[in-house]
Coordinates of C-alpha atoms in Angstrom, one line a residue:
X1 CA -11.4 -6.8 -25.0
X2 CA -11.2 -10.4 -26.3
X3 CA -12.1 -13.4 -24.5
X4 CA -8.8 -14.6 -24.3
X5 CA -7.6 -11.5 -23.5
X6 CA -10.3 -11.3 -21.0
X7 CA -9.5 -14.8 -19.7
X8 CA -5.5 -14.4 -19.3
X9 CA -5.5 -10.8 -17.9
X10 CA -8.3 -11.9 -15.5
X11 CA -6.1 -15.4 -14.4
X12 CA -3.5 -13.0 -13.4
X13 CA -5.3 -10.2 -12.0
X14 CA -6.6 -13.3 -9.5
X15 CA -3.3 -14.4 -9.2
X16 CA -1.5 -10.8 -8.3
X17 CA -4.9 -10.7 -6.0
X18 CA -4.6 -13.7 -4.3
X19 CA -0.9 -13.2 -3.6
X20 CA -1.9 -9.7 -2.1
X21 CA -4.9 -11.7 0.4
X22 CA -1.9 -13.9 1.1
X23 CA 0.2 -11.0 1.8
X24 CA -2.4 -9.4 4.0
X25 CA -3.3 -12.6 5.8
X26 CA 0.5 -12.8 6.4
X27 CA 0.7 -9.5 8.1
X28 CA -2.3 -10.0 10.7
X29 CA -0.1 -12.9 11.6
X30 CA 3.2 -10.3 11.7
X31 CA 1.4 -8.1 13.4
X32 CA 0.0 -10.2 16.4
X33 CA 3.2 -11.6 16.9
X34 CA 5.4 -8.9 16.9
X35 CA 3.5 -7.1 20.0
X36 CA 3.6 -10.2 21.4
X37 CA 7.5 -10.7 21.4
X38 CA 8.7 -6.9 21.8
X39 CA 5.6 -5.5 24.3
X40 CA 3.3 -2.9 22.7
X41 CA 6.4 -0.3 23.7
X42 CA 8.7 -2.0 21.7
X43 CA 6.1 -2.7 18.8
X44 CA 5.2 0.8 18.8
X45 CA 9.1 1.8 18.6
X46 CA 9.7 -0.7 15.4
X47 CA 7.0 1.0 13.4
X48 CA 8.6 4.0 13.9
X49 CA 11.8 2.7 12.3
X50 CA 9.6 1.2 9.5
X51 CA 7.6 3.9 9.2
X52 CA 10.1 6.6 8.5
X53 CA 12.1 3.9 6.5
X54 CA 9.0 3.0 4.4
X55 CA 8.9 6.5 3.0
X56 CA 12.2 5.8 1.1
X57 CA 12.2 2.1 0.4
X58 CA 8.5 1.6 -0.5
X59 CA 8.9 4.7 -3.4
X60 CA 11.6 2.6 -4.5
X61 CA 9.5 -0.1 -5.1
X62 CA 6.6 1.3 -6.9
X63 CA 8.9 3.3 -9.3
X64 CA 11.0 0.4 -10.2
X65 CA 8.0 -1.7 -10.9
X66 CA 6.1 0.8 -13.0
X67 CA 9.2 2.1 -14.5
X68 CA 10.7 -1.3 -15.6
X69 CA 7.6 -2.3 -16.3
X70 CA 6.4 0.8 -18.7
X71 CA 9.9 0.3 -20.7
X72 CA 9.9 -3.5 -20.9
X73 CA 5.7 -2.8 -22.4
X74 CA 7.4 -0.1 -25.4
X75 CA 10.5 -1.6 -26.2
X76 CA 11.3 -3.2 -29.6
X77 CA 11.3 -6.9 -29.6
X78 CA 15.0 -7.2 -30.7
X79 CA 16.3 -4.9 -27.8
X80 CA 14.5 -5.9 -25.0
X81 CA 17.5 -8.1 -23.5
X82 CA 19.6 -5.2 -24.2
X83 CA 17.1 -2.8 -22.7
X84 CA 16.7 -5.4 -19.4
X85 CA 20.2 -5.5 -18.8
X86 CA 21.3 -1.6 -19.2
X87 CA 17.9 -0.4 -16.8
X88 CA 19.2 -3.2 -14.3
X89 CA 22.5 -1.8 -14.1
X90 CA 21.1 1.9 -13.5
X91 CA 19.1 1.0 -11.0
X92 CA 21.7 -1.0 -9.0
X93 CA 23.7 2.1 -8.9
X94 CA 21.3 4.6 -7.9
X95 CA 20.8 1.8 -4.9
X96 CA 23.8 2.2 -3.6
X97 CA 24.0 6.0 -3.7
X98 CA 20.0 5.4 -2.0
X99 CA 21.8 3.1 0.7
X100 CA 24.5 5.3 1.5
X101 CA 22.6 8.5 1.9
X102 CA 20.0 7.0 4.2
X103 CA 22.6 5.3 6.4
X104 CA 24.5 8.3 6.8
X105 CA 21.5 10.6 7.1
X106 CA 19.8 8.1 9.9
X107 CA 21.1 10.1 13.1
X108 CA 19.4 13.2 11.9
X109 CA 16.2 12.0 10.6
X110 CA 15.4 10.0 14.0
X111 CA 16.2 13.4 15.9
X112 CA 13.7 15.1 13.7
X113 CA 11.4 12.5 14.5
X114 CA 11.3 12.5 18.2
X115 CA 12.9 9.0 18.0
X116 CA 16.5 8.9 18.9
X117 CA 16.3 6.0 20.3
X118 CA 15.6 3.9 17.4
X119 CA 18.5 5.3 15.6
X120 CA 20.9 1.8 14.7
X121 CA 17.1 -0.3 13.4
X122 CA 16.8 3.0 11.4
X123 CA 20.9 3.1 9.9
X124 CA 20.4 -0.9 9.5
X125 CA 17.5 -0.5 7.7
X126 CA 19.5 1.3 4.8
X127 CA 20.6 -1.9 3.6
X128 CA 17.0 -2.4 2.0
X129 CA 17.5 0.6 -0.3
X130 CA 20.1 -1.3 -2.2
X131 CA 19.0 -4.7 -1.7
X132 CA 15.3 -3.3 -3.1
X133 CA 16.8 -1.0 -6.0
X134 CA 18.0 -4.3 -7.3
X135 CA 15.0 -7.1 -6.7
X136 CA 12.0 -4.3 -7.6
X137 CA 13.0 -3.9 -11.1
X138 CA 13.3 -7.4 -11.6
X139 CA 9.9 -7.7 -10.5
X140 CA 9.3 -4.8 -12.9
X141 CA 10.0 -6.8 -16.1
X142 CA 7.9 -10.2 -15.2
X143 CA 5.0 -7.1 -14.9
X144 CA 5.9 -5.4 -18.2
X145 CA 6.0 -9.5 -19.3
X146 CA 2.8 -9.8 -17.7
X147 CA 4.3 -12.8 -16.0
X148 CA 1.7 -12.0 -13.4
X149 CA 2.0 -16.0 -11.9
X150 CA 5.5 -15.1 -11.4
X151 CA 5.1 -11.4 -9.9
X152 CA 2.2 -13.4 -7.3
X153 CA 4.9 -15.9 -6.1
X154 CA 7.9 -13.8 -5.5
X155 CA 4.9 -11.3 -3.7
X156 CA 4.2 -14.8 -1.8
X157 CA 7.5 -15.8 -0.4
X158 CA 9.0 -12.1 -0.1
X159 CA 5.8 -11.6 2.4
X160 CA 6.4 -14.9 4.3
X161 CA 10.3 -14.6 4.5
X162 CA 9.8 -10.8 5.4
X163 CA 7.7 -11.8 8.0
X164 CA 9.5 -14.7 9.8
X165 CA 12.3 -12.2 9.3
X166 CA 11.3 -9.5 11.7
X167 CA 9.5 -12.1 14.1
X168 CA 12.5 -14.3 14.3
X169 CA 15.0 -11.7 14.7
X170 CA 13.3 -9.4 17.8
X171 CA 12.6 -12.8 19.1
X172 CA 16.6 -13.7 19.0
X173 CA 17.6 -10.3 19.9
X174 CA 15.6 -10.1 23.1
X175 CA 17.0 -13.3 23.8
X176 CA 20.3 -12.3 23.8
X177 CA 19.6 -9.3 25.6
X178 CA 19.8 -6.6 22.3
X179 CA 17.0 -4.4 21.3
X180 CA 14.1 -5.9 19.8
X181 CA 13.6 -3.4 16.9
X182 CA 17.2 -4.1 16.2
X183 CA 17.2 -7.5 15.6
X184 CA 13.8 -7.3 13.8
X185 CA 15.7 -5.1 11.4
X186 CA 19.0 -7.3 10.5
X187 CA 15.9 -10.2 10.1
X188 CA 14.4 -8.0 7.3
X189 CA 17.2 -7.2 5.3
X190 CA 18.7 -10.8 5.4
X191 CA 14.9 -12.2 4.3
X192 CA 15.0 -9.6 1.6
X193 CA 18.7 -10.4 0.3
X194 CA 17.0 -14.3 0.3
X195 CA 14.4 -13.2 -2.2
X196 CA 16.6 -11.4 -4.3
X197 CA 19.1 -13.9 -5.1
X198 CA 16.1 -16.2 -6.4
X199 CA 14.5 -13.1 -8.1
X200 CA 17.8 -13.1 -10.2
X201 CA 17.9 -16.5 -11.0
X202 CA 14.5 -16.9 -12.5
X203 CA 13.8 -13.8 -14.2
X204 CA 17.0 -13.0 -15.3
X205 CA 18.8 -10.1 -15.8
X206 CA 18.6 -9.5 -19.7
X207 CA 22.1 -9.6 -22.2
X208 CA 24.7 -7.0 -22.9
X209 CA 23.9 -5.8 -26.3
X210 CA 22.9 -2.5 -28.2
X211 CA 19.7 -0.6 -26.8
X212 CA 18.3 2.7 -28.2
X213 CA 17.2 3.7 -24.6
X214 CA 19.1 6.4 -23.3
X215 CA 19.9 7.6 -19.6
X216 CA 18.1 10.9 -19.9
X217 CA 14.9 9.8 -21.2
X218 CA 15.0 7.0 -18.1
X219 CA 16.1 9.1 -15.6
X220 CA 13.0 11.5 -16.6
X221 CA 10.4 8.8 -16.7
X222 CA 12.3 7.2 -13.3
X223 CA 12.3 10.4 -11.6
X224 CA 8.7 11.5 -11.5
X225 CA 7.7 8.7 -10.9
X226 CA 10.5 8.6 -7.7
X227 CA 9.0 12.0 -6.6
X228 CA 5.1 10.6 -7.1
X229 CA 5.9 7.8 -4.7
X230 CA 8.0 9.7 -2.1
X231 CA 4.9 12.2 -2.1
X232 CA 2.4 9.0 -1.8
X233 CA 4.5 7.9 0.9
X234 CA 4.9 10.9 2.9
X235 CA 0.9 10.9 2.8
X236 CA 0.5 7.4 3.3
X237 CA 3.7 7.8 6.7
X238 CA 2.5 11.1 8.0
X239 CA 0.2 10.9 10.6
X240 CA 2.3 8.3 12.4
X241 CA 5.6 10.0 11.9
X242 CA 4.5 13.2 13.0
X243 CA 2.3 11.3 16.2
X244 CA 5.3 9.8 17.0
X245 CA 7.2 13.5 16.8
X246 CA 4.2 14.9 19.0
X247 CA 3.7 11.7 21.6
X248 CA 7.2 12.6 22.4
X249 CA 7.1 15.8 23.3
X250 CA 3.8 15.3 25.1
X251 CA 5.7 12.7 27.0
X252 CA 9.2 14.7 27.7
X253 CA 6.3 17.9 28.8
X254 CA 4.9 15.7 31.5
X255 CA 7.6 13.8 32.3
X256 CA 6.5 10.7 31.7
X257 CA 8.4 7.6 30.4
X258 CA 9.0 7.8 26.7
X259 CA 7.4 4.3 26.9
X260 CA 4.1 5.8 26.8
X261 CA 4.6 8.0 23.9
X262 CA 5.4 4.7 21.9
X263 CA 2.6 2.8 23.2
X264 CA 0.1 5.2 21.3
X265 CA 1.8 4.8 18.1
X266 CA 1.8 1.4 18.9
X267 CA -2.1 1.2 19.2
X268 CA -2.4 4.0 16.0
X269 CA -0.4 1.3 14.2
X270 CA -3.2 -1.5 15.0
X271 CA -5.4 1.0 13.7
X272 CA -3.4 1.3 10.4
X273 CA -3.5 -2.2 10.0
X274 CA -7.0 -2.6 9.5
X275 CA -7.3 1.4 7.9
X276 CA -4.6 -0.1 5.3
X277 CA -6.3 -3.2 4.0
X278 CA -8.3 -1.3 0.8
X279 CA -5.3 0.1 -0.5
X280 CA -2.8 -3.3 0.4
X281 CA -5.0 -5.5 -2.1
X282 CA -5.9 -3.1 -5.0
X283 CA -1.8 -2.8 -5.4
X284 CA -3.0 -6.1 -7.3
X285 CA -5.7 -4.1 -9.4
X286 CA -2.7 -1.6 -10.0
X287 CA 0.0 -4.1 -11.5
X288 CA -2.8 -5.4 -14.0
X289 CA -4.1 -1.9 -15.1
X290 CA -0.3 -0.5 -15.3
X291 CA 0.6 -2.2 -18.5
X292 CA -2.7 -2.3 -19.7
X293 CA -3.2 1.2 -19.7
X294 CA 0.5 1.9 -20.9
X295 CA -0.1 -0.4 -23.5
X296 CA -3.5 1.6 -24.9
X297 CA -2.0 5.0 -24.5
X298 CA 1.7 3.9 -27.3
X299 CA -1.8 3.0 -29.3
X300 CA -3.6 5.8 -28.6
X301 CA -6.6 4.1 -28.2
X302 CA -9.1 6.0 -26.3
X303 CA -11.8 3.9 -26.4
X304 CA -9.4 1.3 -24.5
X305 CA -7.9 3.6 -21.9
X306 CA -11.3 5.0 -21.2
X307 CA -12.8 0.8 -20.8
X308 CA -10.0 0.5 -18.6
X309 CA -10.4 3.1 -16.1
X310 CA -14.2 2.7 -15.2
X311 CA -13.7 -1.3 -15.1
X312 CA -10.6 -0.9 -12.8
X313 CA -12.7 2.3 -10.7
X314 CA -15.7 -0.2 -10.6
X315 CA -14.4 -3.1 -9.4
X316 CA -12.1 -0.8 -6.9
X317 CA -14.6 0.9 -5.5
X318 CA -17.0 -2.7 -5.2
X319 CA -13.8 -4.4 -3.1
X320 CA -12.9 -1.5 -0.9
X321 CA -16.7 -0.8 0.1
X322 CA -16.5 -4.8 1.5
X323 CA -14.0 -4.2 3.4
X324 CA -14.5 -0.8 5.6
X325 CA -18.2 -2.1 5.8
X326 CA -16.3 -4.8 8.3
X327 CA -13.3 -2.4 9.5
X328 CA -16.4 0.9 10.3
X329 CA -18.7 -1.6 11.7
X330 CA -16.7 -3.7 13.7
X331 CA -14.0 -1.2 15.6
X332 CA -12.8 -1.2 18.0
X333 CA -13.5 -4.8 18.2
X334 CA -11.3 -5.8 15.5
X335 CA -9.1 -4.2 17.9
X336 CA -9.8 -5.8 20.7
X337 CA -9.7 -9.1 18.9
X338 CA -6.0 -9.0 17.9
X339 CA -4.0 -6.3 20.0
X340 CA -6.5 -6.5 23.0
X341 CA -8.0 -4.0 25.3
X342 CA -5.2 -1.5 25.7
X343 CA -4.9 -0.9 22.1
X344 CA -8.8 -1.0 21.4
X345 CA -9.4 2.0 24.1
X346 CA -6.9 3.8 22.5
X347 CA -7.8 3.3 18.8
X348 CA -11.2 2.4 18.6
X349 CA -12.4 5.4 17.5
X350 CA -9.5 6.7 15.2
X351 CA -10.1 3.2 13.7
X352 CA -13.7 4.0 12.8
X353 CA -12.5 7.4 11.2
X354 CA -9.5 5.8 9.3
X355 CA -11.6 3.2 7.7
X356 CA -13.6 5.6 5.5
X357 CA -10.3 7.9 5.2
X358 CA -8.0 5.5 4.2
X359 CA -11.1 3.9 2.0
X360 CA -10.6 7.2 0.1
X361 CA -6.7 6.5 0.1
X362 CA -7.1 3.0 -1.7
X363 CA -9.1 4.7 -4.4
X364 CA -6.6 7.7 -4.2
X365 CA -3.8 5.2 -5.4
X366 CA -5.7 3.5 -8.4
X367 CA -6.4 7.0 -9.6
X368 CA -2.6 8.1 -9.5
X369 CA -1.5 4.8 -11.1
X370 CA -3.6 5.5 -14.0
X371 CA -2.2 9.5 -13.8
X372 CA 1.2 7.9 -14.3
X373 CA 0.3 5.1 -16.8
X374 CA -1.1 8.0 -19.2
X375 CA 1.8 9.9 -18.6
X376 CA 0.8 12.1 -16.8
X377 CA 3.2 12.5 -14.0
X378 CA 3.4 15.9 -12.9
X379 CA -0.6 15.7 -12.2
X380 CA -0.1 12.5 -10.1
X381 CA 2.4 14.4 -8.2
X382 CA 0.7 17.5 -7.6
X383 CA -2.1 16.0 -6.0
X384 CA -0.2 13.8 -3.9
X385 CA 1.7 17.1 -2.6
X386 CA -1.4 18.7 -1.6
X387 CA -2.5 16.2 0.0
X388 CA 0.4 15.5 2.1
X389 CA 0.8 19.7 3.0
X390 CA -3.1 19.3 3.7
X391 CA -2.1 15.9 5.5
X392 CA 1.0 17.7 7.7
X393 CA -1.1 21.4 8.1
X394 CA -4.4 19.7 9.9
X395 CA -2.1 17.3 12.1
X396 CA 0.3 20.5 13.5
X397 CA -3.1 22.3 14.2
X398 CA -5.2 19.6 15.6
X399 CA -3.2 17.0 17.7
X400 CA 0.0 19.6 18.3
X401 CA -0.5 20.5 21.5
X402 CA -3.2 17.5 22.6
X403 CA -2.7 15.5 25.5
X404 CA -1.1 12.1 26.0
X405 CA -4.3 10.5 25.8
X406 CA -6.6 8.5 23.2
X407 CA -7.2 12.1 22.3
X408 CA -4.5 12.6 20.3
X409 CA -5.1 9.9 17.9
X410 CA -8.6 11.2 17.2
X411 CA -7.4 13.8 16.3
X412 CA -4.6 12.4 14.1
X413 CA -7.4 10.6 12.9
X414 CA -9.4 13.7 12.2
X415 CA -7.0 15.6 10.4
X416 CA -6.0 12.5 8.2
X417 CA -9.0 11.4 7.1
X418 CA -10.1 15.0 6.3
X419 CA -6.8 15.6 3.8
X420 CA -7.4 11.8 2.4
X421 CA -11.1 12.8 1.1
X422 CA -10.1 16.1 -0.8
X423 CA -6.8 14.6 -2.6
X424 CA -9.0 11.9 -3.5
X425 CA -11.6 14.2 -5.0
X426 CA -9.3 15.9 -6.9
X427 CA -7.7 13.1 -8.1
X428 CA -10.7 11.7 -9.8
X429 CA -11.0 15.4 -11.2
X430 CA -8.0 14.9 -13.1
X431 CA -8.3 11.4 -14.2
X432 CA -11.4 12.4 -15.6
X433 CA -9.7 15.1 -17.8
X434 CA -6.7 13.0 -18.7
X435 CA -8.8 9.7 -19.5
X436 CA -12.0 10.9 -20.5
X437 CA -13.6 8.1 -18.3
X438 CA -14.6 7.5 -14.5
X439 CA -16.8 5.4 -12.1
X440 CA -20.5 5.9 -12.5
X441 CA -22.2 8.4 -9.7
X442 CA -24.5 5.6 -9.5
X443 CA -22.4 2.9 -8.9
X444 CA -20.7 5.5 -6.5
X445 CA -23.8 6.3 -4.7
X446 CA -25.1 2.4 -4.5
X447 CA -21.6 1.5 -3.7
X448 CA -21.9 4.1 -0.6
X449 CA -25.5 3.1 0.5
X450 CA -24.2 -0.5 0.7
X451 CA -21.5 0.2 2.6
X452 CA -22.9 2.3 5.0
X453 CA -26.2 -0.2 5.5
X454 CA -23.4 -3.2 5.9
X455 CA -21.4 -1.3 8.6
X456 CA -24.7 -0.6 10.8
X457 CA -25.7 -4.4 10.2
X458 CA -22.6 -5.5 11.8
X459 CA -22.2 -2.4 14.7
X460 CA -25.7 -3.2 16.0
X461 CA -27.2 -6.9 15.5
X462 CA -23.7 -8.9 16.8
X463 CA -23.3 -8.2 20.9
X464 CA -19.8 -7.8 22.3
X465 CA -17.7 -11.6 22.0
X466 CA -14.6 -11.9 20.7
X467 CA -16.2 -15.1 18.8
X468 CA -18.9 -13.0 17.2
X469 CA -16.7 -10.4 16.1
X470 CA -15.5 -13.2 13.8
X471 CA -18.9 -14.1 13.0
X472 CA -20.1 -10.5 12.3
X473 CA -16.3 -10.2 10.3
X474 CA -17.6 -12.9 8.1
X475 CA -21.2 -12.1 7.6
X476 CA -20.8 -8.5 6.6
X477 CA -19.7 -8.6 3.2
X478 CA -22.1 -11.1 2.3
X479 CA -24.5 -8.6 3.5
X480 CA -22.6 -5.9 1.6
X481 CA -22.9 -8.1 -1.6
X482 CA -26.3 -9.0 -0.8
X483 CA -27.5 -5.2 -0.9
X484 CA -25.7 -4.6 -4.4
X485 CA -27.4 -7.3 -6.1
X486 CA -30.1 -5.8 -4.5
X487 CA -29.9 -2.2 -5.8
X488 CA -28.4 -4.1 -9.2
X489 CA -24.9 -2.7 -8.9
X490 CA -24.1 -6.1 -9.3
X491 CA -25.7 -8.1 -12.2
X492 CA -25.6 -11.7 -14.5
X493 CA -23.0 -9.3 -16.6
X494 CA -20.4 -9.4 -13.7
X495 CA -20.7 -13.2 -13.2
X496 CA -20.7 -13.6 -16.8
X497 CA -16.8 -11.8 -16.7
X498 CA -16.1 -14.1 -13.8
X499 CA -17.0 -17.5 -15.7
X500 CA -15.0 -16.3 -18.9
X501 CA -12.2 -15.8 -15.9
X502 CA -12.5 -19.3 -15.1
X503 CA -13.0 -20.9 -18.1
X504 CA -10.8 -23.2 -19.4

């Protein structure tokens, strides 16, 4: 890779990642507040409705971005506007079939889910299909551009309007006496309607013209990657979804409030928040390696595609080991800290669990983006369905029948974690095949050590203090990056990529 090359691809690699820290930031602050204004009931109820919603609208998003993106990357100069225009126009008609099917399907799926009561949020909520099938692909061609600036700020202000979205909207629905998670709803899909109305103005939406891309050959590439993400989704949606389903009936068994069934998704989802962090900011190592992967393979350069995939692993697997050092050694504190004691006693020790499962899960994603970036679909899907049937078998057979009790999300925990771990393996299996290329075992294995040493730093030298779990929060990836300079995982080469980076 050139220096330039180097240089521009690392400015917008630390712009994507910078709007993704942003992003992440942004949702600490969503998620302290929206407890806050709807109870941890309520809270607990609304991530219901954006869990099972998620599963359809986040696929969405991922395959119109890698879709758009892959076709904007191979088509010919003198057709792209052409090319722009006619994928823009598929897509905003597959959104409102998406939008229509979800709204009318909302009554049933919220049965199935042990959550009838969340049943309008859920219909409302259906509106994002349409309005996302036609902002994602925009987003999609500034990526295939690698307009990464522009792909950070829309990620920017679709975060912050998102957010004061569903804040402002339970808060005005309580208000006037209507349910929380419904207002928080109509907030979301106005916020999103916002950002897509800008979206269109700055991008653009290409020019009528001739194209030689055809329907078929879209629908093809469009469709496994549709079926990748709805798999990824299920996997990444599952343990809560089918919590929820079990809480429910654990509840309606005892005959206890169904309050209290919500409450422990509530505090599972304060568990997810922190679990989640790895995989919400290498999305931004996944929007630079797309293209750059796609780009090698219509070469057919090997030596490129294979320089790509240990880089990206490297670095992925360097960031996420900094982050569940803090999230293993530090629960349930973190807990504690933001959602308080009821959520902390009832997640604390899921939370230590999920942080090395869903650790796995952030590398599980970087592995299936470069599955699909190689073409090779059908593999990236595979996977992802075993580990969702792995996912779904271990959660029926371990937290079933458990009590209404932190139990149950230990178990969740368990089973999650445990499915998260294998996919993963064979995941990196495959890339391996289909690349040729994968992180060292050594910078696996120091990497690990780190980690581990890091987590223990922070879970026994900091005393209890809701002050000193910031402290320790800080400290312990400077430890973490202490102890791979240490064991030279990180050397003068890696600072030497960060000064090109910066280099004007």
């Amino acid at each position: 890779m050139s220096e330039d090359t180097t240089r521009s691809t690392g400015r917008g690699g630390l712009a994507v990642a910078g709007a993704k820290i942003y992003f992440i930031l942004l949702g600490l602050v969503q998620q302290i507040a929206l407890p806050r204004v709807l109870g941890l009931d309520g809270y607990g109820a609304l991530s219901r409705v954006l869990s099972i919603s998620s599963i359809t609208y986040n696929p969405i998003t991922t395959m119109s971005i890698q879709a758009v993106s892959r076709t904007v990357v191979q088509s010919p100069a003198e057709e792209l506007p052409a090319t722009i225009r006619r994928v823009l126009t598929w897509h905003a008609l597959f959104g409102v079939v998406a939008a229509a099917v979800f709204a009318g399907c909302s009554p049933l799926i919220a049965q199935v889910a042990g959550a009838g009561h969340v049943e309008t949020p859920l219909r409302i909520l259906g509106a994002i299909l349409f309005v996302y099938s036609l902002y994602t692909p925009l987003i999609g061609v500034a990526n295939g551009q690698k307009r990464f600036v522009v792909q950070a700020g829309f990620d920017v202000m679709s975060a912050t309007l998102r957010t004061l979205g569903l804040v402002m909207g339970a808060y005005v629905a309580q208000r006037m006496s209507y349910g929380g998670p419904t207002g928080s709803a109509v907030g979301f899909v106005i916020s999103a309607t916002v950002v897509l109305f800008i979206a269109a103005s700055l991008i653009g939406s290409g020019k009528s013209g001739d194209a030689s891309l055809g329907l078929g050959s879209y629908v093809k590439l469009a469709w496994r990657l549709l079926a990748g993400q709805i798999l990824l989704n299920l996997l990444f949606q599952a343990d809560l979804t089918l919590l929820g389903r079990f809480a429910s009936q654990a509840a309606q068994a005892a005959g206890a409030p169904l309050a209290r069934a919500d409450a422990l998704v509530g505090a599972y989802r304060a568990t997810q928040l922190f679990s989640f962090l790895p995989y919400q900011i290498l999305i931004a190592i996944t929007f630079i390696l797309f293209p750059m992967l796609a780009g090698a393979a219509k070469e057919r350069d090997t030596a490129a595609i294979a320089r790509y995939v240990q880089t990206g692993l490297r670095l992925s697997l360097i960031i996420v080991g900094g982050m569940v050092s803090v999230t293993l050694g530090l629960a349930p504190r973190l807990l504690d800290l933001l959602f308080g004691a009821d959520a902390a006693l009832l997640g604390g020790r899921a939370l230590s669990l999920l942080s090395l499962g869903f650790g796995a899960f952030a590398i599980f994603g970087i592995l299936t983006t470069v599955l699909n970036s190689l073409g090779r679909e059908r593999d990236s899907m595979r996977v992802t369905g075993f580990a969702v049937s792995v996912v779904a078998a271990l959660c029926f057979s371990r937290a079933h029948d458990a009590p209404l009790s932190e139990d149950m999300l230990w178990l969740t925990a368990q089973a999650t974690s445990t499915g998260l771990l294998a996919a993963t393996a064979i995941a990196a299996v495959l890339v391996y095949r289909a690349a040729g290329a994968l992180v060292s075992p050594w910078s696996l294995l120091r990497t690990l050590v780190s980690l581990g040493a890091a987590a223990l730093f922070a879970r026994l030298l900091f005393p209890p203090g809701k002050l000193l779990t910031l402290v320790a929060a800080g400290i312990t990836p400077c430890v973490y990056l202490l102890l791979l300079v240490l064991t030279r995982e990180l050397t003068r080469a890696d600072l030497e990529i960060v000064r090109k980076v910066a280099r004007r």
